[in-house]
């Protein structure tokens, strides 16, 4: 194990609709901020998902390994969001 970690906050946006290439930024509700502590200010300079996922895949591919073991918190939820 390398002991490395990759962390990236994502600017929340609605999925792009067909024929519409613009992003609609979603505000984080104050109720959600009270639960997880992440505010709109915390993500204002964060990348959108499509940029962040490319950076993440690049980070993994640099190992040039047959497989990579990933550990994640609440993976089932995270996976449901990105698929």
mmCIF file of C-alpha atoms in Angstrom:
data_model
loop_
_atom_site.group_PDB
_atom_site.id
_atom_site.type_symbol
_atom_site.label_atom_id
_atom_site.label_comp_id
_atom_site.label_asym_id
_atom_site.label_seq_id
_atom_site.Cartn_x
_atom_site.Cartn_y
_atom_site.Cartn_z
ATOM 1 C CA UNK A 1 0.000 0.000 0.000
ATOM 2 C CA UNK A 2 1.241 3.444 -0.843
ATOM 3 C CA UNK A 3 -0.670 5.200 1.909
ATOM 4 C CA UNK A 4 -1.640 7.943 -0.516
ATOM 5 C CA UNK A 5 -5.069 9.485 -0.512
ATOM 6 C CA UNK A 6 -7.049 11.603 -2.955
ATOM 7 C CA UNK A 7 -9.651 14.035 -1.724
ATOM 8 C CA UNK A 8 -11.676 16.454 -3.785
ATOM 9 C CA UNK A 9 -14.776 18.452 -3.035
ATOM 10 C CA UNK A 10 -17.120 18.824 -5.983
ATOM 11 C CA UNK A 11 -19.180 21.855 -6.959
ATOM 12 C CA UNK A 12 -22.746 20.458 -6.998
ATOM 13 C CA UNK A 13 -24.457 20.829 -10.354
ATOM 14 C CA UNK A 14 -27.449 19.358 -12.104
ATOM 15 C CA UNK A 15 -26.676 16.885 -14.905
ATOM 16 C CA UNK A 16 -26.366 18.515 -18.317
ATOM 17 C CA UNK A 17 -29.477 18.031 -20.376
ATOM 18 C CA UNK A 18 -29.320 16.841 -23.965
ATOM 19 C CA UNK A 19 -28.512 19.772 -26.218
ATOM 20 C CA UNK A 20 -27.704 22.043 -23.271
ATOM 21 C CA UNK A 21 -24.010 22.320 -22.484
ATOM 22 C CA UNK A 22 -24.378 24.771 -19.590
ATOM 23 C CA UNK A 23 -24.111 23.775 -15.945
ATOM 24 C CA UNK A 24 -26.713 24.664 -13.342
ATOM 25 C CA UNK A 25 -24.983 25.056 -9.977
ATOM 26 C CA UNK A 26 -26.999 23.719 -7.065
ATOM 27 C CA UNK A 27 -26.875 25.524 -3.736
ATOM 28 C CA UNK A 28 -26.194 23.373 -0.664
ATOM 29 C CA UNK A 29 -29.207 23.690 1.659
ATOM 30 C CA UNK A 30 -28.429 25.041 5.126
ATOM 31 C CA UNK A 31 -29.998 21.887 6.618
ATOM 32 C CA UNK A 32 -27.399 19.779 4.795
ATOM 33 C CA UNK A 33 -24.573 22.087 5.901
ATOM 34 C CA UNK A 34 -25.650 21.605 9.516
ATOM 35 C CA UNK A 35 -25.318 17.827 9.042
ATOM 36 C CA UNK A 36 -22.012 17.512 7.166
ATOM 37 C CA UNK A 37 -20.461 20.925 7.722
ATOM 38 C CA UNK A 38 -19.787 21.634 4.021
ATOM 39 C CA UNK A 39 -21.076 25.012 2.895
ATOM 40 C CA UNK A 40 -21.482 26.717 -0.464
ATOM 41 C CA UNK A 41 -18.381 28.779 0.304
ATOM 42 C CA UNK A 42 -16.400 25.543 0.828
ATOM 43 C CA UNK A 43 -17.123 24.408 -2.738
ATOM 44 C CA UNK A 44 -17.257 27.713 -4.620
ATOM 45 C CA UNK A 45 -13.804 27.155 -6.187
ATOM 46 C CA UNK A 46 -14.158 23.374 -6.514
ATOM 47 C CA UNK A 47 -14.310 21.704 -9.919
ATOM 48 C CA UNK A 48 -17.441 20.267 -11.446
ATOM 49 C CA UNK A 49 -17.749 16.465 -11.415
ATOM 50 C CA UNK A 50 -16.666 15.973 -15.038
ATOM 51 C CA UNK A 51 -13.352 17.721 -14.325
ATOM 52 C CA UNK A 52 -12.800 16.040 -10.949
ATOM 53 C CA UNK A 53 -13.433 12.517 -12.260
ATOM 54 C CA UNK A 54 -10.774 12.999 -14.952
ATOM 55 C CA UNK A 55 -8.280 14.083 -12.299
ATOM 56 C CA UNK A 56 -9.206 11.080 -10.152
ATOM 57 C CA UNK A 57 -8.812 8.613 -13.041
ATOM 58 C CA UNK A 58 -5.440 10.161 -13.911
ATOM 59 C CA UNK A 59 -4.391 9.775 -10.276
ATOM 60 C CA UNK A 60 -5.256 6.056 -10.381
ATOM 61 C CA UNK A 61 -3.743 5.364 -13.819
ATOM 62 C CA UNK A 62 -0.320 6.689 -12.863
ATOM 63 C CA UNK A 63 0.262 3.461 -10.938
ATOM 64 C CA UNK A 64 0.067 1.477 -14.184
ATOM 65 C CA UNK A 65 -1.057 -1.541 -12.162
ATOM 66 C CA UNK A 66 -3.300 -4.461 -13.069
ATOM 67 C CA UNK A 67 -5.663 -3.426 -10.295
ATOM 68 C CA UNK A 68 -6.108 -0.738 -7.677
ATOM 69 C CA UNK A 69 -7.731 -1.201 -4.298
ATOM 70 C CA UNK A 70 -9.924 1.691 -3.257
ATOM 71 C CA UNK A 71 -11.345 2.307 0.169
ATOM 72 C CA UNK A 72 -14.293 4.630 0.449
ATOM 73 C CA UNK A 73 -16.685 5.876 3.061
ATOM 74 C CA UNK A 74 -20.290 4.998 2.225
ATOM 75 C CA UNK A 75 -19.322 3.605 -1.185
ATOM 76 C CA UNK A 76 -22.830 2.381 -2.045
ATOM 77 C CA UNK A 77 -24.163 5.928 -1.812
ATOM 78 C CA UNK A 78 -21.224 7.467 -3.673
ATOM 79 C CA UNK A 79 -21.479 4.877 -6.438
ATOM 80 C CA UNK A 80 -25.220 5.498 -6.818
ATOM 81 C CA UNK A 81 -24.515 9.214 -7.300
ATOM 82 C CA UNK A 82 -21.856 8.808 -10.003
ATOM 83 C CA UNK A 83 -23.588 6.076 -12.028
#
